[in-house]
Short mmCIF file of N, CA and C in Angstrom, two decimals:
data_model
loop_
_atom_site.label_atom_id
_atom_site.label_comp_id
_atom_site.label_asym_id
_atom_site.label_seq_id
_atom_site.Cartn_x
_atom_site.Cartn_y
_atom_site.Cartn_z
N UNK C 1 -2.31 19.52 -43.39
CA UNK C 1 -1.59 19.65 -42.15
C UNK C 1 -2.35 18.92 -41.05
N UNK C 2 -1.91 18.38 -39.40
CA UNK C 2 -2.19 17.18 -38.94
C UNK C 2 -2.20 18.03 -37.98
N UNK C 3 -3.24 18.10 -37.20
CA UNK C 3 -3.67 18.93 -35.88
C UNK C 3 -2.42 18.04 -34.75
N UNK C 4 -2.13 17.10 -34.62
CA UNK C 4 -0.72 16.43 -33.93
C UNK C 4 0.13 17.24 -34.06
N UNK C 5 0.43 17.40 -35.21
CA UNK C 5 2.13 18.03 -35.61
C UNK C 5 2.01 19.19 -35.43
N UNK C 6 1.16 20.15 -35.73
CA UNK C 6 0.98 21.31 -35.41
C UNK C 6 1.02 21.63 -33.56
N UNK C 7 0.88 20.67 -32.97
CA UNK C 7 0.48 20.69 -31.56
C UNK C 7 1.77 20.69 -30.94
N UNK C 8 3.01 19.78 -31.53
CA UNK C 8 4.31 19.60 -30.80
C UNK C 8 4.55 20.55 -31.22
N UNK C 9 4.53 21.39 -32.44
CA UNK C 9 5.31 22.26 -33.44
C UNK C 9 5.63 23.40 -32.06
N UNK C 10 4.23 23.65 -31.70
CA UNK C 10 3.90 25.17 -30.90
C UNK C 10 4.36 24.90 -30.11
N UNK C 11 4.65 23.64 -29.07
CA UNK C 11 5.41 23.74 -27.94
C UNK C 11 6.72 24.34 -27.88
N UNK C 12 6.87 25.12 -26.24
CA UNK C 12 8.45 25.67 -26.00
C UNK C 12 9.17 24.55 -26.03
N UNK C 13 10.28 24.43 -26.00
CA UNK C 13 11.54 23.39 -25.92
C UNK C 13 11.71 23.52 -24.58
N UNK C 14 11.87 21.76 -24.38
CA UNK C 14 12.07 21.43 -22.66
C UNK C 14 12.97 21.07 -22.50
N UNK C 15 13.96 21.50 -21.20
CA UNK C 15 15.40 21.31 -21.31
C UNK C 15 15.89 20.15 -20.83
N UNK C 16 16.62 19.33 -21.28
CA UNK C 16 16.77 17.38 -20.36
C UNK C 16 16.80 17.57 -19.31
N UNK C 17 16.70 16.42 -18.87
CA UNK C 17 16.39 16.40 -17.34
C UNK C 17 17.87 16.32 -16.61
N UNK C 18 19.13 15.93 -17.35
CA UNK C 18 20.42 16.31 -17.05
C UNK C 18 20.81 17.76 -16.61
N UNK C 19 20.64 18.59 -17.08
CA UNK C 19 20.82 19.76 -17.18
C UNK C 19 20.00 20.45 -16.30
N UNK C 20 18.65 20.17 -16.05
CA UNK C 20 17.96 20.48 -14.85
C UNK C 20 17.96 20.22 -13.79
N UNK C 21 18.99 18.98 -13.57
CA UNK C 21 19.21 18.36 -12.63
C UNK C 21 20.64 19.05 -11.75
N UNK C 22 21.19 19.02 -12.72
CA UNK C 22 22.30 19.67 -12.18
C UNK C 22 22.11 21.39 -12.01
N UNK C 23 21.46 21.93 -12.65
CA UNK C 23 21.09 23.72 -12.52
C UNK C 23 20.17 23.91 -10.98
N UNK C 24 19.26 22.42 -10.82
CA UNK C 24 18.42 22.98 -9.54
C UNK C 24 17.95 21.81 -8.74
N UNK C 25 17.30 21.86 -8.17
CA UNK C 25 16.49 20.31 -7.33
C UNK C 25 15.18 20.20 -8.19
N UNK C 26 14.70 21.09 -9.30
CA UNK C 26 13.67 20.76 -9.67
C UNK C 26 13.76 20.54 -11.02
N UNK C 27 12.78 19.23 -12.09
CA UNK C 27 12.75 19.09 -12.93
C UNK C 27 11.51 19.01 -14.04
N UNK C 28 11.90 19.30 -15.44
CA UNK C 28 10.42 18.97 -15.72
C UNK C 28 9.71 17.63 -16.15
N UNK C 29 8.70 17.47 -16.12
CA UNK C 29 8.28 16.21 -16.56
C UNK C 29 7.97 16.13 -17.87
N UNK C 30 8.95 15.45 -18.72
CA UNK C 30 8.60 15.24 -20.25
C UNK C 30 7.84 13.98 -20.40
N UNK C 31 7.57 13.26 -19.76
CA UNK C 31 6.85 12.18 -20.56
C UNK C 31 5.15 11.86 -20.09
N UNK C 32 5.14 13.36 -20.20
CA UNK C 32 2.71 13.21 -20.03
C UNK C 32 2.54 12.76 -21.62
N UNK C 33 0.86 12.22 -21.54
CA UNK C 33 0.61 11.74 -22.39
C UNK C 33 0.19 13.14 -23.05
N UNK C 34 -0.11 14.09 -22.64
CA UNK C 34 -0.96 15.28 -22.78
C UNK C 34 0.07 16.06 -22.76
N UNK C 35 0.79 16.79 -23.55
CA UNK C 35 2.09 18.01 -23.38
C UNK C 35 1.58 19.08 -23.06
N UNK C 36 0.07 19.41 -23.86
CA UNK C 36 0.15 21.01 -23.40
C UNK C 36 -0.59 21.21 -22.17
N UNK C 37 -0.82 20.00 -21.37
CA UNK C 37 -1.37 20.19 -20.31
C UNK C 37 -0.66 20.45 -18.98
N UNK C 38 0.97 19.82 -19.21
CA UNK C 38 1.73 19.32 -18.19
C UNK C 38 2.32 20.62 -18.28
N UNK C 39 2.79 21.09 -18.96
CA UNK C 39 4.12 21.82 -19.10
C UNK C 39 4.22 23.20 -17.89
N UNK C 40 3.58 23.01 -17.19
CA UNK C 40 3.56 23.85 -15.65
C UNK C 40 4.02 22.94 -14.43
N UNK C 41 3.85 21.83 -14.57
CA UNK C 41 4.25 21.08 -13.36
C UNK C 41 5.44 20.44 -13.40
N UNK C 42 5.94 20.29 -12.12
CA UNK C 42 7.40 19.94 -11.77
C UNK C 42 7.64 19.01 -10.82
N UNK C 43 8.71 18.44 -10.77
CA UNK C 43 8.94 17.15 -9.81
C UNK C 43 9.88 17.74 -9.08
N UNK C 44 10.20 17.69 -7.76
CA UNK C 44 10.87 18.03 -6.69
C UNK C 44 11.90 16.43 -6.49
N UNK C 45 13.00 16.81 -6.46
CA UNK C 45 14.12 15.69 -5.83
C UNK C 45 14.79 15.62 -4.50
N UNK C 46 14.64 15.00 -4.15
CA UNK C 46 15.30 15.12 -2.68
C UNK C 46 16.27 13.97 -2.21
N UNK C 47 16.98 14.71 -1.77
CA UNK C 47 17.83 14.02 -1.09
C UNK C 47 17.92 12.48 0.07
N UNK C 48 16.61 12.75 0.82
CA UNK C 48 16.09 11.88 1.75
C UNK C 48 15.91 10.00 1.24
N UNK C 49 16.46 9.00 2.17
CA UNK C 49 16.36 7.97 1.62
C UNK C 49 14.85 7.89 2.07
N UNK C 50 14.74 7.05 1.04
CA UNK C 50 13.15 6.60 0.98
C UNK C 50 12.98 5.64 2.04
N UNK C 51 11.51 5.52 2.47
CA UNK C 51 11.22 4.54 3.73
C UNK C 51 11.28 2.94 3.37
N UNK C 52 11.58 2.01 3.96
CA UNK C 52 11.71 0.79 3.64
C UNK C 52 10.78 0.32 4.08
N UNK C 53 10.03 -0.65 3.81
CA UNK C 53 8.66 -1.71 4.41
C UNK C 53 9.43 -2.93 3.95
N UNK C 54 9.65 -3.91 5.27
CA UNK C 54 9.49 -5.28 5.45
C UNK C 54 8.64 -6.00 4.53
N UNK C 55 7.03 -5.38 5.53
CA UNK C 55 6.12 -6.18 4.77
C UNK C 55 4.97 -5.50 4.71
N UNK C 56 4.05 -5.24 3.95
CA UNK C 56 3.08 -4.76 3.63
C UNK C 56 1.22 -5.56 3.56
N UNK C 57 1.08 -5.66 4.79
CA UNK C 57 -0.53 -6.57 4.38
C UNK C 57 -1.88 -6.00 4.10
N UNK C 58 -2.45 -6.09 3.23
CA UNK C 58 -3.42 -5.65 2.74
C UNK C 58 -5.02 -6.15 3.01
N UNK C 59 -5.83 -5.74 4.01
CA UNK C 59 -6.50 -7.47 4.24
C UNK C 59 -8.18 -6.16 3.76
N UNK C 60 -8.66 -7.07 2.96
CA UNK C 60 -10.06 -6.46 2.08
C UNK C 60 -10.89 -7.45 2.93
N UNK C 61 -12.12 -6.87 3.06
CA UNK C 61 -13.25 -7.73 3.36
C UNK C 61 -15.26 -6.83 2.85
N UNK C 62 -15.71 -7.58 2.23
CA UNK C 62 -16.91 -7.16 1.62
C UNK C 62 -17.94 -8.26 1.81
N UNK C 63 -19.17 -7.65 1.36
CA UNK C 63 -20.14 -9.14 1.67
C UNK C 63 -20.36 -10.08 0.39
N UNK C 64 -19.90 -9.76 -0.87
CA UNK C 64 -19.80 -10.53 -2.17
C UNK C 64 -18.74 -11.52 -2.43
N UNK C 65 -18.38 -12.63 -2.03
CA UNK C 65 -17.77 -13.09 -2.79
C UNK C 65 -16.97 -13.37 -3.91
N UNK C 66 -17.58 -13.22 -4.90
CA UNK C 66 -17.77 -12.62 -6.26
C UNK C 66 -16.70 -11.25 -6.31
N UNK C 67 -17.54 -10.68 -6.09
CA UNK C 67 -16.77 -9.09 -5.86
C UNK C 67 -15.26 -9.32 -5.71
N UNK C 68 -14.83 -9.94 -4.20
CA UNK C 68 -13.37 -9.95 -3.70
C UNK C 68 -12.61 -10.84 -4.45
N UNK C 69 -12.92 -11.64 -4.87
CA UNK C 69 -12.20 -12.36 -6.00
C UNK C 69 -11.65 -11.55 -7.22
N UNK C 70 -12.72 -11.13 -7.85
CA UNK C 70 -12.00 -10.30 -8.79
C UNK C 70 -11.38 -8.65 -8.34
N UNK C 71 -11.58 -8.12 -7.10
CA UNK C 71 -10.69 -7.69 -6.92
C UNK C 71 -9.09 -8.06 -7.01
N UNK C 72 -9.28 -9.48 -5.89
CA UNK C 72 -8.04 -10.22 -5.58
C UNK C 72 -7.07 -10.34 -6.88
N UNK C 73 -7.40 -10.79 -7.63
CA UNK C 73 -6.83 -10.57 -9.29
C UNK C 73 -6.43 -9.46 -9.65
N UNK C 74 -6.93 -8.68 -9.41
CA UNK C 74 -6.82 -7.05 -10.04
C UNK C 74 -5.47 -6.41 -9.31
N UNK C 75 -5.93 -6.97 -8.23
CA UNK C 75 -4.51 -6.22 -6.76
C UNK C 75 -3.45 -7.39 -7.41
N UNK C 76 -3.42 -8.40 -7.28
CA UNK C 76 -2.42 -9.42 -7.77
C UNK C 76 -1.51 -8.73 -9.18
N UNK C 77 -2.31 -8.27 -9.89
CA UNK C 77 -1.29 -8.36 -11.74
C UNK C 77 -1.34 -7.10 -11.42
N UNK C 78 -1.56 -5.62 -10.38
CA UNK C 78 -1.27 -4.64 -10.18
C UNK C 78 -0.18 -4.58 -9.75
N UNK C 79 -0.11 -5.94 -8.51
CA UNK C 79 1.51 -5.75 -7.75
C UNK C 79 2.59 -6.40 -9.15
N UNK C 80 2.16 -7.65 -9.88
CA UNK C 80 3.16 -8.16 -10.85
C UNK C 80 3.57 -6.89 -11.76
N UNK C 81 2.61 -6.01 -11.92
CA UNK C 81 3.00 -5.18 -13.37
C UNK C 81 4.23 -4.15 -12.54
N UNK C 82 4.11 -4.12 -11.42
CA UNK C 82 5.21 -2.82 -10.51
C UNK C 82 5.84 -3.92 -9.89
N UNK C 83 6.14 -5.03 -10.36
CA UNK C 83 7.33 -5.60 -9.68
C UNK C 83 7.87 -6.15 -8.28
N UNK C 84 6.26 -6.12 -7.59
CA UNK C 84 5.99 -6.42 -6.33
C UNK C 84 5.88 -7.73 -5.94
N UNK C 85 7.30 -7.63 -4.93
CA UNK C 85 6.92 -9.13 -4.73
C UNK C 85 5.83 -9.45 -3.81
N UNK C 86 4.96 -10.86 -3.64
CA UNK C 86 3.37 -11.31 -3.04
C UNK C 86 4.18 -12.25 -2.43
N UNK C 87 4.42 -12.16 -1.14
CA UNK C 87 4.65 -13.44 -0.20
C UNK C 87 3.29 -14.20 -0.40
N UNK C 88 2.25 -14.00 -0.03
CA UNK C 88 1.26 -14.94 -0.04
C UNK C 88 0.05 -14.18 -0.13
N UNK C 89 -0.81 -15.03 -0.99
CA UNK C 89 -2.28 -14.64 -1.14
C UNK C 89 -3.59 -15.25 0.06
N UNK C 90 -4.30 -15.46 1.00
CA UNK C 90 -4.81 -16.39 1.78
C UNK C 90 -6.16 -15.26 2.00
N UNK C 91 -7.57 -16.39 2.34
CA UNK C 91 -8.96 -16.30 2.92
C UNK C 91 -8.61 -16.69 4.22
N UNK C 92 -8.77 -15.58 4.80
CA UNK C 92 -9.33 -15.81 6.27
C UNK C 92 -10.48 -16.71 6.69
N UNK C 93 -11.15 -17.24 7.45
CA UNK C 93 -12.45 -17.55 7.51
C UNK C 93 -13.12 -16.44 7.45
N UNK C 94 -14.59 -16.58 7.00
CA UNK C 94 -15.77 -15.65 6.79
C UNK C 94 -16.64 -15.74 8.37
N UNK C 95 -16.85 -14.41 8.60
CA UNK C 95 -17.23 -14.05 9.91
C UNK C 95 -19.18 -14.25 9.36
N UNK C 96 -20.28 -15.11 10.25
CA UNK C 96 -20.86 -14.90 10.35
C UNK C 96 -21.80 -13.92 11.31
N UNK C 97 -22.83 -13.47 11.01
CA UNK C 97 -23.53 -12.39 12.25
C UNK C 97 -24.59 -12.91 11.81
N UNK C 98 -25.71 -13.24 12.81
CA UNK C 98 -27.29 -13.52 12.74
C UNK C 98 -27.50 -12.91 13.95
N UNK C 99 -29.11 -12.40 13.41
CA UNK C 99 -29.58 -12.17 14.64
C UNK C 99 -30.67 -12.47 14.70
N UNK C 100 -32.08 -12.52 15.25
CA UNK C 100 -33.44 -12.53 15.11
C UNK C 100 -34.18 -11.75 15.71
N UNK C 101 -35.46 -11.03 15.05
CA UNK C 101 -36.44 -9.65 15.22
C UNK C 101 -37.41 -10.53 14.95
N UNK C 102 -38.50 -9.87 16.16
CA UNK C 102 -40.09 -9.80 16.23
C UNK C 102 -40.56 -9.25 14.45
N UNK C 103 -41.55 -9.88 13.83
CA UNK C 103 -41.98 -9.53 12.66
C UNK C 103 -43.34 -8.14 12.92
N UNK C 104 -43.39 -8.34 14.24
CA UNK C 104 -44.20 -7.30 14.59
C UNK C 104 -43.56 -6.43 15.25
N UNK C 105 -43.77 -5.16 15.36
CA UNK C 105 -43.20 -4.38 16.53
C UNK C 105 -43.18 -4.37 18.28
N UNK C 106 -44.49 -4.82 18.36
CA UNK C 106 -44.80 -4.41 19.77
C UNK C 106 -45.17 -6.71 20.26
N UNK C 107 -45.74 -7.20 19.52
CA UNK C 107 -46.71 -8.26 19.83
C UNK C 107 -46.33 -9.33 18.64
N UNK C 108 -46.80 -10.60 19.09
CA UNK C 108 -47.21 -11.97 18.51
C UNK C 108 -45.47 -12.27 18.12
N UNK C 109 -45.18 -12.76 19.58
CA UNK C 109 -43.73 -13.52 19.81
C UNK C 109 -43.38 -14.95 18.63
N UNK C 110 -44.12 -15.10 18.35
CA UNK C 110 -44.30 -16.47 17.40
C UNK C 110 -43.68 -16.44 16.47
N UNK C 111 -44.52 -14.71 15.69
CA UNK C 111 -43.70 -14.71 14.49
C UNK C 111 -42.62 -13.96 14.61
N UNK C 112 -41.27 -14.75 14.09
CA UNK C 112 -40.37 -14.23 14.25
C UNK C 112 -39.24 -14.02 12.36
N UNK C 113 -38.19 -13.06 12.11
CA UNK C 113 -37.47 -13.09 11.52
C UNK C 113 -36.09 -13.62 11.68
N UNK C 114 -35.13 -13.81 10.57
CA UNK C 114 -33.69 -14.42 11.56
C UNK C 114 -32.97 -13.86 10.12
N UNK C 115 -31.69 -13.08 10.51
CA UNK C 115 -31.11 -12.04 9.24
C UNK C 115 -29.83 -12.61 9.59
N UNK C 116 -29.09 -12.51 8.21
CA UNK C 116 -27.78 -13.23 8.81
C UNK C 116 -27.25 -12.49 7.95
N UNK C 117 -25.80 -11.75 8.34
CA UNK C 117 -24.47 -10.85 7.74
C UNK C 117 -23.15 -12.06 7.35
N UNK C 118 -22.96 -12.42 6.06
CA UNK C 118 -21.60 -12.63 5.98
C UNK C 118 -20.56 -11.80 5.34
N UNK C 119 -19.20 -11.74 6.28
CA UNK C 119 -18.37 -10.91 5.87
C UNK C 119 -17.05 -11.99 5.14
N UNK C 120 -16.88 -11.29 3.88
CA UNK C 120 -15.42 -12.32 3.44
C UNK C 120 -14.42 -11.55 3.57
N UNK C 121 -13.61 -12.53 3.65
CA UNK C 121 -12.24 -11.35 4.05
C UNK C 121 -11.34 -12.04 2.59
N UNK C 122 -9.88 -11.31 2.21
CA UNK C 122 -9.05 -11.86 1.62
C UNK C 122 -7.57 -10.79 2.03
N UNK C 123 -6.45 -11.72 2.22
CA UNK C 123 -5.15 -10.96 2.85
C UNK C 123 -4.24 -11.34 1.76
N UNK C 124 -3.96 -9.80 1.11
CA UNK C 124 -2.57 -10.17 0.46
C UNK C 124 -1.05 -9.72 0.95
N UNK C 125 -0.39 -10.36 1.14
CA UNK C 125 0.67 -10.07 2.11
C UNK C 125 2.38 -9.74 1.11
N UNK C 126 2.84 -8.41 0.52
CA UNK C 126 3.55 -8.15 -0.16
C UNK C 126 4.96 -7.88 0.72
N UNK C 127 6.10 -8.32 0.31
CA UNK C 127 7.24 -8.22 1.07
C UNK C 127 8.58 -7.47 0.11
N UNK C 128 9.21 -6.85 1.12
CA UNK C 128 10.35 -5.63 0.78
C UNK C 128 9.89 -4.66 -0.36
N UNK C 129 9.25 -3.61 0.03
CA UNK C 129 8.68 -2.33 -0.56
C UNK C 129 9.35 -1.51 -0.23
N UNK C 130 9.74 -0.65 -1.01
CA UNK C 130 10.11 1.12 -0.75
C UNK C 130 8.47 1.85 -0.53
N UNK C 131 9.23 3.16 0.26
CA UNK C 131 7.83 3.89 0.64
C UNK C 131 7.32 4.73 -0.92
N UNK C 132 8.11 4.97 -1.89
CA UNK C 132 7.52 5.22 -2.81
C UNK C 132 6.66 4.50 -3.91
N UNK C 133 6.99 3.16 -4.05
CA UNK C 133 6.49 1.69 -4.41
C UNK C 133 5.01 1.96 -3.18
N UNK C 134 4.83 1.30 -2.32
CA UNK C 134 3.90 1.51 -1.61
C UNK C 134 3.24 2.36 -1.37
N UNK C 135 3.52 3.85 -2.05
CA UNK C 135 2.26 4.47 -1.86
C UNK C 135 1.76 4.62 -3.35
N UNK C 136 2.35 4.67 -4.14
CA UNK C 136 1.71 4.44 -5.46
C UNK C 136 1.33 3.49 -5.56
N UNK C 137 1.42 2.08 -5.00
CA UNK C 137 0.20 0.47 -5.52
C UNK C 137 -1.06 0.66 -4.73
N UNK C 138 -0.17 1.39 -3.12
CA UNK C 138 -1.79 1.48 -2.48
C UNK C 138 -2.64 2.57 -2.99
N UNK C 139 -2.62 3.72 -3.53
CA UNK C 139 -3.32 4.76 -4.09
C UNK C 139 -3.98 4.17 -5.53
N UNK C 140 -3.06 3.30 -5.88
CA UNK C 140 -3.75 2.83 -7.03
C UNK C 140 -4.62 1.36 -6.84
N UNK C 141 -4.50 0.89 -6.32
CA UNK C 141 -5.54 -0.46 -5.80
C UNK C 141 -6.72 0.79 -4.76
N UNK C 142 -6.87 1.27 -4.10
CA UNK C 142 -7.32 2.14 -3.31
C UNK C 142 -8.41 3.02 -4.50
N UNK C 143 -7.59 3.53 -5.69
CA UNK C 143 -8.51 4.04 -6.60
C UNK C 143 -9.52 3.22 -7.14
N UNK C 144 -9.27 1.95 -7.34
CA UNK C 144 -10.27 1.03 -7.57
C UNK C 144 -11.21 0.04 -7.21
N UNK C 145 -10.86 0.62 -5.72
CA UNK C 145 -12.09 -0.42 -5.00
C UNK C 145 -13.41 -0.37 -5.08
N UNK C 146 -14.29 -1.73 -5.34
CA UNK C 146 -15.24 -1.50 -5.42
C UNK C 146 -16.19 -1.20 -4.77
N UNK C 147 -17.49 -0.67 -5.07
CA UNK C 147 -17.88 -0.63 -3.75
C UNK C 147 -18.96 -1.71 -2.57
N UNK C 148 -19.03 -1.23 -1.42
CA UNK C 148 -19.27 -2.40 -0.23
C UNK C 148 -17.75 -3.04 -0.22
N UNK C 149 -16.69 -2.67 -0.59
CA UNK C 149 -15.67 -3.15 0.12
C UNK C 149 -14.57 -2.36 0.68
N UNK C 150 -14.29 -3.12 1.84
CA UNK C 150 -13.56 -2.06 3.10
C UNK C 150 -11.84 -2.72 3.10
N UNK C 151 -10.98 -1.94 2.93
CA UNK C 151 -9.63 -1.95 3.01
C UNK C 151 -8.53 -1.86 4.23
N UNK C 152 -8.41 -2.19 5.03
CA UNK C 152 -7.30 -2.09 6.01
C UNK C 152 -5.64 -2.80 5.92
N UNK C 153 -4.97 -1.65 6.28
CA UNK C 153 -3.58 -1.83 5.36
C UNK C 153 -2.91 -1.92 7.02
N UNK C 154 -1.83 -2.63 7.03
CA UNK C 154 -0.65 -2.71 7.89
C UNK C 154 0.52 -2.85 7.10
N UNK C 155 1.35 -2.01 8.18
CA UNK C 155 3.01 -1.56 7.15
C UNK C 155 3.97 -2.09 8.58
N UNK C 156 5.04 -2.96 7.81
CA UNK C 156 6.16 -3.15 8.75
C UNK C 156 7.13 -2.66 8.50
N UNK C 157 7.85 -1.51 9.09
CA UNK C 157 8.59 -0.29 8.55
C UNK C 157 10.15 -1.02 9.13
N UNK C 158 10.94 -0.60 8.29
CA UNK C 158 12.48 -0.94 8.71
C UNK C 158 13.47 0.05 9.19
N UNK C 159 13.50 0.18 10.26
CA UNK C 159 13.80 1.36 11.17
C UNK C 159 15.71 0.83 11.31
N UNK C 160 16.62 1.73 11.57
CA UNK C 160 17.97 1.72 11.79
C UNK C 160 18.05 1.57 13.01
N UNK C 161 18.99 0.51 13.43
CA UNK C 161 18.96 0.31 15.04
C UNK C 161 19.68 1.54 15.70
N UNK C 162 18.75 1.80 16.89
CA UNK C 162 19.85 3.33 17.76
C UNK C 162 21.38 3.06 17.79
N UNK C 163 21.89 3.47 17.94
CA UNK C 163 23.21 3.93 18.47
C UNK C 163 23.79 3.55 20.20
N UNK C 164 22.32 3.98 21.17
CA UNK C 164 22.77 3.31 22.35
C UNK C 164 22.39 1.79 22.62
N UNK C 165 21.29 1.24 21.49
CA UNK C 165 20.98 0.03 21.88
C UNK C 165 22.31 -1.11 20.97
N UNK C 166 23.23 -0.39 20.12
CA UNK C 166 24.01 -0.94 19.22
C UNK C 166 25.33 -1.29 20.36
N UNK C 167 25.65 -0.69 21.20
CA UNK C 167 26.93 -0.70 21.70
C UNK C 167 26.75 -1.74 22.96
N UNK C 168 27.60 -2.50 23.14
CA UNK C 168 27.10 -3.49 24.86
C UNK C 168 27.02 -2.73 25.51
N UNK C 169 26.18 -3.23 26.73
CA UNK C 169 25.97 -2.80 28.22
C UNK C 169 27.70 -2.52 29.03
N UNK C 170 28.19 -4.20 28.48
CA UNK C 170 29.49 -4.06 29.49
C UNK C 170 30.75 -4.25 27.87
N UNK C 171 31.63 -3.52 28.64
CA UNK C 171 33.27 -3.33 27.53
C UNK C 171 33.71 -5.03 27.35
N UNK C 172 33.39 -5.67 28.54
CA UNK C 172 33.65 -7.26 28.27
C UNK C 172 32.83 -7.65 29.25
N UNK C 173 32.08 -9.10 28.27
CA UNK C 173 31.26 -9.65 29.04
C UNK C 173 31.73 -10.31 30.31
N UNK C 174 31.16 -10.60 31.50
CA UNK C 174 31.52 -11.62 32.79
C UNK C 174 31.43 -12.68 31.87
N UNK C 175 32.80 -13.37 32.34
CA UNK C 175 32.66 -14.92 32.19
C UNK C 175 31.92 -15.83 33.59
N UNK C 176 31.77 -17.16 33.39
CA UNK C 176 31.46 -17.66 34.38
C UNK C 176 32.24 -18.06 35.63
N UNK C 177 33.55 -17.89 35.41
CA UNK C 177 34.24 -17.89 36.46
C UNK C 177 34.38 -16.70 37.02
N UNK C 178 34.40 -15.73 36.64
CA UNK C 178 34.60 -14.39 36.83
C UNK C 178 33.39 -13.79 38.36
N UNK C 179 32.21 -14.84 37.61
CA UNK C 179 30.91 -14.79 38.89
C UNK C 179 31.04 -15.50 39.68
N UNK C 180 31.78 -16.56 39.40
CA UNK C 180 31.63 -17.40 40.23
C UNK C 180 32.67 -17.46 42.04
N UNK C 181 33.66 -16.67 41.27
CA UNK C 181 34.29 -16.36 42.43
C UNK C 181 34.25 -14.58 43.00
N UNK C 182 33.26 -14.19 42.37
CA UNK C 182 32.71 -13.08 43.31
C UNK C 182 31.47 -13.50 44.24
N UNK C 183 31.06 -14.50 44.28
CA UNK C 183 29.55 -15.15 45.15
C UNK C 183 30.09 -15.80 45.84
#
C-alpha cells in the first residue's frame, strides 16, 4: 500500500466549486499542492470590480550592478509567465556620491581619504494591470528581492469620470456670433 493513496483515500469529499458557488459567497480551494493542509481555508468572492492600473512602474536601485541585472531578468519572465504586458525596460543614469574625510581625526590636513557611493537604478514600466494581477507580481517580485536593493513602485489608477465633470457647463455652446453681438 502507497502512503499517497492512502492520503487522498482519508480525505472528506470537497464539494465543486459550482455548487458552492451558487449555495454561498464562499468557496473551497481544491487545487493546493498539500490537501491535508488546505482543507480549512476558503476564498471569499465578491462582487466588487477590480481596480484597473494604466500603468505600473517599478524603478529598483542597489549598489551592484551585477545584482540588478539579474534581478531585471527575474522581474521580466515573472511578468511574461502572468501575462504582463512590459511597455519598456530602461537604466536611468547611475547617481554618483563622493565625499572626502581627514585620515586623522583631529590633525595632518594632508592626509586625506575620498569614498565614492554608486547607486544603479533600473525602471520597468508594465501597462494595463488589474489590481489583482498587480498585487500578486508585486508581492511576488517583492518576495524576492535581493538584498542591498531598494524598490519603489508607482501605480496609475483608472478612475471613472464624475458625473458633474461629464455633463457641459452650458445646454448649448455660444457660438461666435452669438458673442459677438452681445459686446
Amino acid at each position: 500500500m502507497q502512503p499517497f493513496q492512502t492520503t487522498w483515500s482519508t480525505l472528506p469529499s470537497v464539494p465543486s466549486s459550482l455548487e458552492q458557488e451558487q449555495n454561498s459567497s464562499n468557496q473551497y480551494v481544491s487545487h493546493c499542492s498539500a490537501p491535508t493542509l488546505c482543507m480549512g481555508f476558503k476564498v471569499s468572492i465578491s462582487d466588487e470590480p477590480d481596480t484597473l492600473y494604466r500603468k505600473l512602474s517599478v524603478l529598483v536601485k542597489g549598489h551592484d550592478k551585477t545584482v540588478l541585472d539579474s534581478y531585471e531578468y527575474f522581474a521580466v519572465l515573472a511578468a511574461k509567465e502572468l501575462g504582463i504586458s512590459i511597455e519598456k525596460v530602461h537604466e536611468p543614469p547611475r547617481k554618483i556620491e563622493r565625499f572626502t574625510l581627514l585620515k586623522s581625526i583631529h590633525i595632518f590636513k594632508k592626509h586625506r581619504v575620498q569614498y565614492e557611493m554608486r547607486t544603479h537604478y533600473r525602471c520597468l514600466e508594465l501597462k494595463h494591470l488589474t489590481g489583482s494581477t498587480a498585487d500578486v507580481y508585486l508581492e511576488y517580485i517583492q518576495r524576492n528581492l535581493p538584498e542591498g536593493v531598494a524598490m519603489e513602485i508607482k501605480k496609475t489608477k483608472l478612475e471613472k469620470l464624475p458625473e458633474h465633470i461629464q455633463k457641459p457647463v452650458w445646454d448649448k455652446l455660444p457660438s461666435v456670433e452669438e458673442t459677438a453681438s452681445t459686446s
